[in-house]
Amino acid sequence: MKVGFYGGKFMPFHQGHLYSTLKASAMVDKLYVIVLYDEERDRKLCEQGNMPYMPYKERALWISQETRDCPNIEILYIEDADSLDADYNWLEGGKRIKAAIHESITHVFSSESSYSKWFDQIYPEAEHIVLDEARQMFPISATQIRTEGVYKHWDMLPMSVRPFFTKKVAVVGTESCGKSTLVRNLAKLFQTTYVEEYGRTICEEIGNGSDLIIDRHYEEITYGHKHLEFQRLKQANKVLFIDSEQVVTQYYTKVYQGYELPIVEEAIATQRYDLYLYLEPDVPWVEDGYRVLGETSVRASNNALLKEMFAQRHIPIITIEGTYNERMEQAIQHVRALIAI
């Protein structure tokens, strides 16, 4: 029985890691992939690279998703207490790994031949196999990604990793301010996916505009929109554009129902977006069979109401105004700054 392990921080897990994992799994009967974590160290590394903190279970999840059809791979996560790289205690770390595996280790895999001096002491019965030390197959390292930026090395991230780093841009505003058109155009320009306004989908299903919408429809809009967002996030390329979100849903409940719904407010409390582009209603109002709030004074008062709802929830917005072309140019600049390399 050949039992091996391949360990690392995997911050983030990249194509080089995946290559080594798959190659190692073909050399043994059982391969343990060990995610080593130390929250203090890991948070510092993420902060230094201006990256979001990557919890160890998130990292383990990435590996699990990429290797789910490899039955001889098992993923473990082990805390490396006080494991700052400068004074890492290899012997203590080895003890924790052996205790977690509970099997005789015959092979140890890494991409660094210099590790042999430690592995020979810790796993004297095991063979140290060095995988692609020169990184010729996939010329990348996690340190390089953290240092140079994740978007510069996007192609080196497996598909399961990309949603974690994808920026989410919500395009919001009142009726007939160009949200849907801008979202579609931005998605085309940035070669990515988008989430359409789910309230429009429900209105079209009802068939009578907003007149017959009742509370349960707003619940469906809330859940349906969020589910669609989760699905599109898996397909996105660096950035995902969202047409409206739950503050806008709550705005419509207030305008049409006369009150706010707690279930929508709960969704607002949990949603996270990296950028809110707020479109001012300074373009012509367009009748499409579902809009009823086109009077100039009504547009102005509703615009003030929606802005106040964002302010009350301490959600920062960036306002965009002008012609449709001017809006698109402004939006492009803000999105480029968000994913700047």
Coordinates of C-alpha atoms in Angstrom, one line a residue, residues 42-297:
D42 CA -2.5 33.6 6.6
R43 CA -4.2 36.9 7.3
K44 CA -0.9 38.7 7.2
L45 CA 0.0 37.1 3.9
C46 CA -3.4 38.1 2.4
E47 CA -3.1 41.7 3.7
Q48 CA 0.4 42.0 2.2
G49 CA -1.0 40.9 -1.1
N50 CA -4.0 43.1 -0.9
M51 CA -6.2 40.0 -1.2
P52 CA -9.3 38.8 0.7
Y53 CA -8.6 36.4 3.5
M54 CA -8.8 32.8 2.3
P55 CA -10.2 30.6 5.1
Y56 CA -8.7 27.1 5.2
K57 CA -12.0 25.4 4.5
E58 CA -12.4 27.6 1.4
R59 CA -9.0 26.3 0.2
A60 CA -9.9 22.7 1.0
L61 CA -13.1 23.2 -0.9
W62 CA -11.3 24.3 -4.0
I63 CA -9.1 21.2 -3.9
S64 CA -12.1 19.0 -3.2
Q65 CA -14.0 20.4 -6.2
E66 CA -11.1 20.0 -8.6
T67 CA -10.4 16.4 -7.4
R68 CA -13.9 15.1 -6.7
D69 CA -13.5 12.4 -9.4
C70 CA -10.3 11.1 -7.9
P71 CA -11.3 8.4 -5.4
N72 CA -7.8 7.9 -4.0
I73 CA -7.4 11.5 -2.8
E74 CA -8.4 12.6 0.7
I75 CA -8.2 16.2 1.9
L76 CA -7.2 17.1 5.4
Y77 CA -6.6 20.5 7.1
I78 CA -4.1 20.9 9.9
E79 CA -3.4 24.0 12.0
D80 CA 0.2 25.0 11.9
A81 CA 0.3 26.9 15.2
D82 CA 2.9 29.7 15.3
S83 CA 4.0 28.7 11.8
L84 CA 5.5 32.0 10.6
D85 CA 7.8 31.0 7.8
A86 CA 10.9 32.5 9.4
D87 CA 10.8 30.1 12.4
Y88 CA 8.7 27.3 11.1
N89 CA 9.1 24.2 13.3
W90 CA 9.3 21.4 10.7
L91 CA 9.6 18.6 13.3
E92 CA 6.5 19.6 15.1
G93 CA 4.6 20.1 11.9
G94 CA 5.6 16.7 10.8
K95 CA 4.3 15.2 14.0
R96 CA 0.9 16.8 13.4
I97 CA 0.8 15.5 9.8
K98 CA 1.6 11.9 10.8
A99 CA -1.0 12.0 13.6
A100 CA -3.6 13.2 11.2
I101 CA -2.9 10.6 8.5
H102 CA -2.8 7.5 10.8
E103 CA -1.1 5.4 8.1
S104 CA 2.5 4.6 7.2
I105 CA 3.7 7.2 4.8
T106 CA 5.7 5.8 1.9
H107 CA 5.9 8.9 -0.3
V108 CA 6.1 12.7 0.4
F109 CA 5.5 15.1 -2.5
S110 CA 6.7 18.6 -2.9
S111 CA 8.1 21.0 -5.5
E112 CA 11.2 21.9 -3.5
S113 CA 14.3 19.6 -3.4
S114 CA 15.6 21.6 -0.5
Y115 CA 12.8 20.1 1.7
S116 CA 14.6 16.7 1.6
K117 CA 16.8 17.7 4.6
W118 CA 13.6 17.9 6.7
F119 CA 11.6 15.1 5.2
D120 CA 14.5 12.7 5.6
Q121 CA 14.4 13.3 9.4
I122 CA 10.6 13.4 9.8
Y123 CA 9.7 10.6 7.3
P124 CA 12.8 8.4 7.2
E125 CA 10.9 5.5 5.6
A126 CA 9.3 7.7 2.9
E127 CA 10.6 8.7 -0.5
H128 CA 10.6 12.4 -1.3
I129 CA 9.4 13.0 -4.8
V130 CA 10.0 16.5 -6.3
L131 CA 7.4 17.5 -8.8
D132 CA 8.2 20.1 -11.5
E133 CA 10.6 22.1 -9.3
A134 CA 11.4 24.4 -12.2
R135 CA 7.7 25.0 -12.7
Q136 CA 8.0 24.4 -16.4
M137 CA 4.5 22.9 -16.8
F138 CA 2.8 25.8 -15.0
P139 CA 5.1 28.7 -14.4
I140 CA 3.4 30.1 -11.4
S141 CA 3.5 30.2 -7.6
A142 CA 1.1 31.3 -4.9
T143 CA 3.6 33.9 -3.8
Q144 CA 3.7 35.3 -7.3
I145 CA -0.1 35.5 -7.4
R146 CA -0.3 37.3 -4.1
T147 CA 2.5 39.7 -5.1
E148 CA 1.5 40.5 -8.6
G149 CA -2.2 40.3 -8.3
V150 CA -4.8 37.6 -8.9
Y151 CA -6.2 39.2 -12.1
K152 CA -2.8 39.2 -13.8
H153 CA -2.7 35.4 -13.4
W154 CA -6.4 34.6 -13.8
D155 CA -5.7 31.8 -16.3
M156 CA -3.6 30.1 -13.6
L157 CA -6.6 29.7 -11.3
P158 CA -8.7 26.6 -11.6
M159 CA -12.4 27.1 -12.3
S160 CA -13.4 26.3 -8.7
V161 CA -11.1 29.1 -7.3
R162 CA -12.2 32.0 -9.6
P163 CA -15.6 32.8 -8.0
F164 CA -13.9 33.6 -4.7
F165 CA -12.0 36.4 -6.4
T166 CA -14.6 37.6 -8.8
K167 CA -15.7 41.1 -8.2
K168 CA -19.4 41.8 -8.1
V169 CA -20.7 45.1 -9.5
A170 CA -24.3 46.0 -8.8
V171 CA -25.9 48.5 -11.2
V172 CA -28.8 50.2 -9.4
G173 CA -31.3 53.0 -9.8
T174 CA -35.0 53.7 -10.2
E175 CA -37.2 53.0 -13.2
S176 CA -36.0 53.6 -16.8
C177 CA -32.5 54.8 -16.0
G178 CA -30.7 52.4 -18.3
K179 CA -29.6 49.7 -15.9
S180 CA -30.4 46.6 -18.0
T181 CA -28.8 48.0 -21.2
L182 CA -25.6 49.1 -19.3
V183 CA -25.3 45.7 -17.6
R184 CA -25.6 43.8 -20.8
N185 CA -23.1 46.1 -22.6
L186 CA -20.6 45.9 -19.7
A187 CA -20.8 42.1 -19.7
K188 CA -20.0 42.1 -23.4
L189 CA -17.1 44.5 -23.1
F190 CA -15.5 42.6 -20.2
Q191 CA -16.3 39.2 -21.7
T192 CA -18.2 38.0 -18.7
T193 CA -21.7 37.1 -17.5
Y194 CA -24.4 39.2 -15.8
V195 CA -27.5 38.8 -13.7
E196 CA -30.7 40.3 -15.2
E197 CA -33.3 42.0 -13.1
Y198 CA -35.4 39.2 -11.6
G199 CA -38.3 41.6 -10.8
R200 CA -38.8 42.0 -14.6
T201 CA -38.9 38.3 -15.0
I202 CA -41.7 38.0 -12.4
C203 CA -43.7 40.9 -13.9
E204 CA -43.6 39.2 -17.3
E205 CA -44.8 35.9 -15.7
I206 CA -47.7 37.6 -14.0
G207 CA -48.6 39.4 -17.3
N208 CA -50.1 42.5 -15.8
G209 CA -47.1 44.6 -14.8
S210 CA -46.8 45.6 -11.2
D211 CA -50.6 45.9 -10.5
L212 CA -50.9 42.3 -9.3
I213 CA -47.6 41.8 -7.4
I214 CA -48.1 40.8 -3.8
D215 CA -45.7 40.0 -0.9
R216 CA -44.9 36.5 -2.0
H217 CA -43.7 37.8 -5.4
Y218 CA -41.2 40.0 -3.7
E219 CA -40.0 36.9 -1.8
E220 CA -39.6 35.1 -5.1
I221 CA -37.7 38.0 -6.6
T222 CA -35.4 38.0 -3.6
Y223 CA -34.6 34.3 -3.6
G224 CA -34.7 33.9 -7.4
H225 CA -32.3 36.8 -8.0
K226 CA -29.8 35.5 -5.4
H227 CA -29.9 32.0 -6.8
L228 CA -29.3 33.3 -10.3
E229 CA -26.4 35.3 -9.0
F230 CA -24.8 32.2 -7.5
Q231 CA -25.1 30.4 -10.8
R232 CA -23.7 33.2 -12.9
L233 CA -20.8 33.7 -10.5
K234 CA -19.5 30.3 -11.4
Q235 CA -19.3 31.4 -15.1
A236 CA -17.9 34.9 -14.6
N237 CA -14.6 36.2 -15.9
K238 CA -13.0 38.4 -13.2
V239 CA -16.2 40.5 -12.7
L240 CA -19.9 39.8 -12.5
F241 CA -22.5 42.5 -13.3
I242 CA -25.8 42.5 -11.4
D243 CA -28.9 44.4 -12.6
S244 CA -30.4 45.7 -9.4
E245 CA -30.2 44.0 -6.0
Q246 CA -32.2 43.7 -2.8
V247 CA -32.2 47.4 -1.7
V248 CA -33.9 48.0 -5.1
T249 CA -36.3 45.2 -4.3
Q250 CA -37.1 46.7 -1.0
Y251 CA -37.5 50.1 -2.6
Y252 CA -40.2 48.6 -4.9
T253 CA -42.0 47.0 -2.0
K254 CA -42.1 50.4 -0.3
V255 CA -43.3 52.2 -3.4
Y256 CA -46.0 49.7 -4.4
Q257 CA -46.9 48.0 -1.2
G258 CA -46.4 50.9 1.2
Y259 CA -44.1 49.0 3.6
E260 CA -40.9 47.1 3.8
L261 CA -40.6 43.3 4.0
P262 CA -38.4 41.8 6.7
I263 CA -37.4 38.9 4.4
V264 CA -36.0 41.3 1.9
E265 CA -34.2 43.2 4.6
E266 CA -32.5 40.0 5.8
A267 CA -31.3 39.5 2.2
I268 CA -29.9 43.0 2.2
A269 CA -27.9 42.3 5.4
T270 CA -26.2 39.3 3.9
Q271 CA -25.4 40.6 0.4
R272 CA -21.9 41.7 -0.5
Y273 CA -21.0 43.7 -3.6
D274 CA -17.6 45.3 -4.4
L275 CA -19.0 48.3 -6.3
Y276 CA -22.4 50.0 -6.6
L277 CA -23.0 52.0 -9.7
Y278 CA -26.0 54.2 -9.2
L279 CA -27.6 55.6 -12.3
E280 CA -29.3 59.0 -12.1
P281 CA -32.7 59.2 -13.8
D282 CA -31.5 62.0 -16.2
V283 CA -32.2 60.1 -19.4
P284 CA -35.7 60.0 -21.1
W285 CA -38.2 57.8 -19.4
V286 CA -39.2 55.0 -21.7
E287 CA -42.7 53.3 -21.6
D288 CA -42.4 49.5 -21.9
G289 CA -45.7 48.3 -20.6
Y290 CA -44.5 47.7 -17.1
R291 CA -43.4 51.2 -15.9
V292 CA -45.8 53.6 -14.3
L293 CA -43.5 56.1 -12.5
G294 CA -42.5 58.3 -15.4
E295 CA -43.7 61.8 -14.3
T296 CA -40.7 64.1 -13.7
S297 CA -41.6 65.0 -10.1

